[in-house]
Amino acid sequence: SYVLTQPPSESVAPGQTATITCGGDNIGSKSIHWYQQRPGQAPILVVYEDDDRPSGIPERFSGSNSGNTATLTISGAEAGDEGDYYCQMWDSNSDHWVFGGGTRLTVL
Amino acid sequence: EVQLVESGGGLVQPGGSLRLSCAASGFSVSNDFVSWVRQAPGQGLEWVAIVYASGTTYYADSVRDRFTISRDGPKNTVYLQMNSLRVQDTAVYYCARSEISSSVFDYWGRGTLVTVSS
């Protein structure tokens, strides 16, 4: 089935911009969603359908998707943004729902 | 307000069975999609199974023929019957909602821990 590839870790200084990538074959033709998971908590949706934000998610979170890479961008990173981030999609060929391996974001 | 509450986790021996429940409120499990997603200790998220509004079900290859997802409309609850459990099934199991015809998990429960060990 379809594979989504994420870097294991990223780091960003407070106030700077963090970018987390999600790679896949022609991923730009898919609808990609992003989740944040803080330690010990359930995941929460931060970006859906490539670049939309649910209500309550700060504008600092944005997404894009083109070619073979989808990207989650966090502007003005804060300590509270630390955690694991997962990309996800539905694979229509297999009717399987797929997650990337996750990226641990450190704000230091 | 949409809420999902999982229950039924615990310690079970390899080869044993367990049934998880996901009690939903704020929406109808008969009109939307509900999935089970698991997370092994220190690992990432893994989709396990889904029940569509139509009643159609799909499973990850790792659990097909061992796990069964079902729902009870009047109780507004989704279940995951897990048989022939393996040590590798040890994980926190979350249930998650997707609006009908949507591929996004917009609401999640807090999870229930399943430990498979002798």
Short mmCIF file of C-alpha atoms in Angstrom, two decimals:
data_model
loop_
_atom_site.label_atom_id
_atom_site.label_comp_id
_atom_site.label_asym_id
_atom_site.label_seq_id
_atom_site.Cartn_x
_atom_site.Cartn_y
_atom_site.Cartn_z
CA SER A 1 0.00 0.00 0.00
CA TYR A 2 0.93 3.66 -0.22
CA VAL A 3 3.88 4.82 1.92
CA LEU A 4 4.26 8.25 3.54
CA THR A 5 7.81 9.17 4.58
CA GLN A 6 8.64 11.70 7.31
CA PRO A 7 11.98 12.69 8.89
CA PRO A 8 12.25 11.28 12.44
CA SER A 9 13.06 14.62 14.00
CA GLU A 10 13.27 18.35 13.45
CA SER A 11 14.32 21.19 15.69
CA VAL A 12 13.56 24.89 15.64
CA ALA A 13 14.49 27.90 17.74
CA PRO A 14 11.65 29.72 19.51
CA GLY A 15 10.08 32.31 17.24
CA GLN A 16 11.48 30.75 14.09
CA THR A 17 9.70 28.73 11.40
CA ALA A 18 9.54 24.95 11.50
CA THR A 19 8.88 22.87 8.40
CA ILE A 20 7.94 19.20 8.55
CA THR A 21 7.81 17.24 5.33
CA CYS A 22 5.83 14.20 4.23
CA GLY A 23 6.99 12.43 1.09
CA GLY A 24 5.10 10.09 -1.21
CA ASP A 25 4.73 9.15 -4.86
CA ASN A 26 2.74 11.96 -6.53
CA ILE A 27 1.46 12.98 -3.08
CA GLY A 28 0.35 16.29 -4.56
CA SER A 29 -2.62 14.47 -6.07
CA LYS A 30 -3.75 13.22 -2.63
CA SER A 31 -5.53 14.95 0.22
CA ILE A 32 -3.14 15.16 3.21
CA HIS A 33 -3.98 15.77 6.85
CA TRP A 34 -1.68 16.61 9.77
CA TYR A 35 -1.97 15.73 13.48
CA GLN A 36 -0.11 16.95 16.52
CA GLN A 37 0.44 14.61 19.46
CA ARG A 38 1.86 15.93 22.70
CA PRO A 39 3.41 13.40 25.12
CA GLY A 40 0.79 11.27 26.84
CA GLN A 41 -2.09 12.79 24.87
CA ALA A 42 -4.30 11.77 21.99
CA PRO A 43 -3.58 13.23 18.54
CA ILE A 44 -5.37 16.39 17.48
CA LEU A 45 -5.99 17.59 13.94
CA VAL A 46 -4.04 20.73 13.02
CA VAL A 47 -4.33 20.87 9.21
CA TYR A 48 -6.73 19.02 6.89
CA GLU A 49 -7.12 18.69 3.13
CA ASP A 50 -3.58 19.96 2.55
CA ASP A 51 -4.01 23.53 3.77
CA ASP A 52 -7.15 24.07 5.85
CA ARG A 53 -7.19 24.64 9.61
CA PRO A 54 -9.85 23.40 12.02
CA SER A 55 -11.42 26.01 14.24
CA GLY A 56 -9.25 26.74 17.26
CA ILE A 57 -5.95 26.00 15.52
CA PRO A 58 -3.71 29.08 15.36
CA GLU A 59 -2.93 30.67 12.00
CA ARG A 60 0.72 29.86 12.72
CA PHE A 61 -0.05 26.35 11.42
CA SER A 62 -0.26 26.04 7.65
CA GLY A 63 0.12 23.35 5.02
CA SER A 64 0.98 22.86 1.39
CA ASN A 65 1.15 19.91 -0.99
CA SER A 66 2.74 19.61 -4.40
CA GLY A 67 4.65 17.07 -6.45
CA ASN A 68 6.08 14.40 -4.17
CA THR A 69 6.10 16.41 -0.93
CA ALA A 70 3.51 17.73 1.50
CA THR A 71 4.67 20.25 4.09
CA LEU A 72 3.45 21.42 7.48
CA THR A 73 4.77 24.87 8.42
CA ILE A 74 4.69 26.28 11.94
CA SER A 75 5.52 29.98 12.06
CA GLY A 76 6.75 31.65 15.24
CA ALA A 77 7.35 28.33 16.96
CA GLU A 78 6.54 28.13 20.67
CA ALA A 79 7.51 25.71 23.40
CA GLY A 80 3.94 24.38 23.37
CA ASP A 81 4.39 23.23 19.76
CA GLU A 82 6.78 20.48 20.85
CA GLY A 83 5.54 17.00 20.14
CA ASP A 84 5.10 14.45 17.40
CA TYR A 85 3.52 15.35 14.08
CA TYR A 86 1.95 12.83 11.69
CA CYS A 87 0.76 13.17 8.12
CA GLN A 88 -2.12 10.96 6.98
CA MET A 89 -4.17 10.14 3.89
CA TRP A 90 -6.66 7.65 2.50
CA ASP A 91 -5.28 5.26 -0.13
CA SER A 92 -8.10 4.72 -2.62
CA ASN A 93 -6.30 1.81 -4.27
CA SER A 94 -6.33 -0.32 -1.13
CA ASP A 95 -9.08 1.36 0.95
CA HIS A 96 -6.47 1.66 3.66
CA TRP A 97 -5.91 4.71 5.81
CA VAL A 98 -2.20 5.55 6.00
CA PHE A 99 -0.04 7.46 8.50
CA GLY A 100 3.49 8.68 8.06
CA GLY A 101 6.04 7.49 10.60
CA GLY A 102 5.88 10.76 12.53
CA THR A 103 8.32 13.63 13.16
CA ARG A 104 9.35 14.71 16.64
CA LEU A 105 9.59 18.49 16.81
CA THR A 106 11.85 20.05 19.41
CA VAL A 107 11.73 23.77 20.16
CA LEU A 108 15.07 24.79 21.63
CA GLU B 1 -20.08 18.44 21.13
CA VAL B 2 -18.48 15.35 19.63
CA GLN B 3 -16.95 12.97 22.17
CA LEU B 4 -15.49 9.49 21.96
CA VAL B 5 -14.74 7.37 25.03
CA GLU B 6 -12.86 4.08 24.75
CA SER B 7 -13.01 1.28 27.29
CA GLY B 8 -12.25 -2.41 27.61
CA GLY B 9 -8.47 -2.41 27.57
CA GLY B 10 -6.37 -4.49 29.93
CA LEU B 11 -3.86 -7.29 30.29
CA VAL B 12 -4.40 -10.44 28.23
CA GLN B 13 -2.25 -13.46 27.48
CA PRO B 14 -1.01 -14.24 23.96
CA GLY B 15 -3.70 -16.07 22.04
CA GLY B 16 -6.44 -14.50 24.12
CA SER B 17 -9.33 -12.22 23.21
CA LEU B 18 -10.54 -8.78 24.22
CA ARG B 19 -13.38 -6.51 23.15
CA LEU B 20 -12.92 -2.75 23.09
CA SER B 21 -15.80 -0.28 23.11
CA CYS B 22 -15.99 3.26 21.78
CA ALA B 23 -18.97 5.19 23.14
CA ALA B 24 -19.84 8.15 20.93
CA SER B 25 -21.84 11.30 21.60
CA GLY B 26 -22.56 14.40 19.56
CA PHE B 27 -22.90 12.42 16.33
CA SER B 28 -24.34 9.11 15.08
CA VAL B 29 -22.00 6.18 14.47
CA SER B 30 -24.50 5.04 11.85
CA ASN B 31 -24.13 8.22 9.79
CA ASP B 32 -20.36 8.78 9.90
CA PHE B 33 -17.17 6.70 9.75
CA VAL B 34 -15.45 5.40 12.88
CA SER B 35 -11.95 3.96 12.94
CA TRP B 36 -9.66 2.29 15.42
CA VAL B 37 -6.07 3.55 15.41
CA ARG B 38 -3.35 2.10 17.64
CA GLN B 39 0.02 3.21 18.94
CA ALA B 40 2.55 0.71 20.26
CA PRO B 41 4.81 1.95 23.08
CA GLY B 42 7.26 4.51 21.71
CA GLN B 43 6.00 4.01 18.17
CA GLY B 44 3.88 5.89 15.64
CA LEU B 45 0.21 5.75 14.76
CA GLU B 46 -1.17 2.74 12.91
CA TRP B 47 -4.66 2.59 11.41
CA VAL B 48 -6.36 -0.68 12.39
CA ALA B 49 -9.94 -0.80 11.09
CA ILE B 50 -12.88 1.32 9.92
CA VAL B 51 -16.64 0.97 9.72
CA TYR B 52 -18.33 3.16 7.12
CA ALA B 53 -21.82 4.63 7.41
CA SER B 54 -22.92 1.94 4.94
CA GLY B 55 -21.68 -0.76 7.32
CA THR B 56 -18.78 -1.72 5.07
CA THR B 57 -15.61 -2.53 6.99
CA TYR B 58 -11.91 -2.52 6.14
CA TYR B 59 -8.88 -3.75 8.06
CA ALA B 60 -5.14 -3.29 8.13
CA ASP B 61 -3.29 -6.34 6.85
CA SER B 62 -1.74 -6.89 10.29
CA VAL B 63 -5.11 -7.56 11.94
CA ARG B 64 -7.32 -8.91 9.15
CA ASP B 65 -8.91 -12.25 10.07
CA ARG B 66 -8.19 -11.65 13.79
CA PHE B 67 -9.99 -8.38 14.57
CA THR B 68 -13.61 -7.45 13.85
CA ILE B 69 -15.08 -3.95 13.95
CA SER B 70 -18.81 -3.56 14.50
CA ARG B 71 -21.32 -1.01 15.74
CA ASP B 72 -24.54 -0.78 17.72
CA GLY B 73 -26.65 2.08 16.41
CA PRO B 74 -29.09 2.40 19.35
CA LYS B 75 -26.19 2.41 21.82
CA ASN B 76 -24.18 4.70 19.50
CA THR B 77 -21.13 2.55 20.19
CA VAL B 78 -18.44 0.98 18.02
CA TYR B 79 -16.62 -2.19 19.05
CA LEU B 80 -13.35 -3.88 18.21
CA GLN B 81 -13.31 -7.62 18.87
CA MET B 82 -9.70 -8.75 19.04
CA ASN B 83 -8.94 -12.48 18.85
CA SER B 84 -5.70 -14.47 18.67
CA LEU B 85 -3.86 -11.58 20.28
CA ARG B 86 -0.11 -11.31 19.89
CA VAL B 87 2.55 -9.52 21.91
CA GLN B 88 2.90 -7.15 18.95
CA ASP B 89 -0.73 -6.02 19.44
CA THR B 90 0.27 -4.27 22.66
CA ALA B 91 -0.68 -0.62 22.18
CA VAL B 92 -2.94 2.24 23.12
CA TYR B 93 -6.07 1.90 21.00
CA TYR B 94 -7.85 5.09 19.96
CA CYS B 95 -11.17 5.43 18.20
CA ALA B 96 -11.54 8.34 15.81
CA ARG B 97 -14.42 9.87 13.83
CA SER B 98 -14.48 10.91 10.19
CA GLU B 99 -17.43 12.74 8.70
CA ILE B 100 -19.12 10.73 5.98
CA SER B 101 -17.08 10.72 2.76
CA SER B 102 -14.18 12.48 4.49
CA SER B 103 -10.70 11.02 4.86
CA VAL B 104 -9.73 13.04 7.94
CA PHE B 105 -9.95 11.94 11.58
CA ASP B 106 -11.43 15.08 13.09
CA TYR B 107 -12.18 13.80 16.61
CA TRP B 108 -10.29 11.29 18.73
CA GLY B 109 -10.89 9.55 22.02
CA ARG B 110 -8.30 9.45 24.78
CA GLY B 111 -7.44 5.80 24.15
CA THR B 112 -7.40 2.53 26.08
CA LEU B 113 -4.28 0.45 26.75
CA VAL B 114 -4.10 -3.17 25.66
CA THR B 115 -1.18 -5.22 26.97
CA VAL B 116 -0.58 -8.69 25.58
CA SER B 117 1.86 -10.56 27.78
CA SER B 118 2.31 -13.86 29.54
#
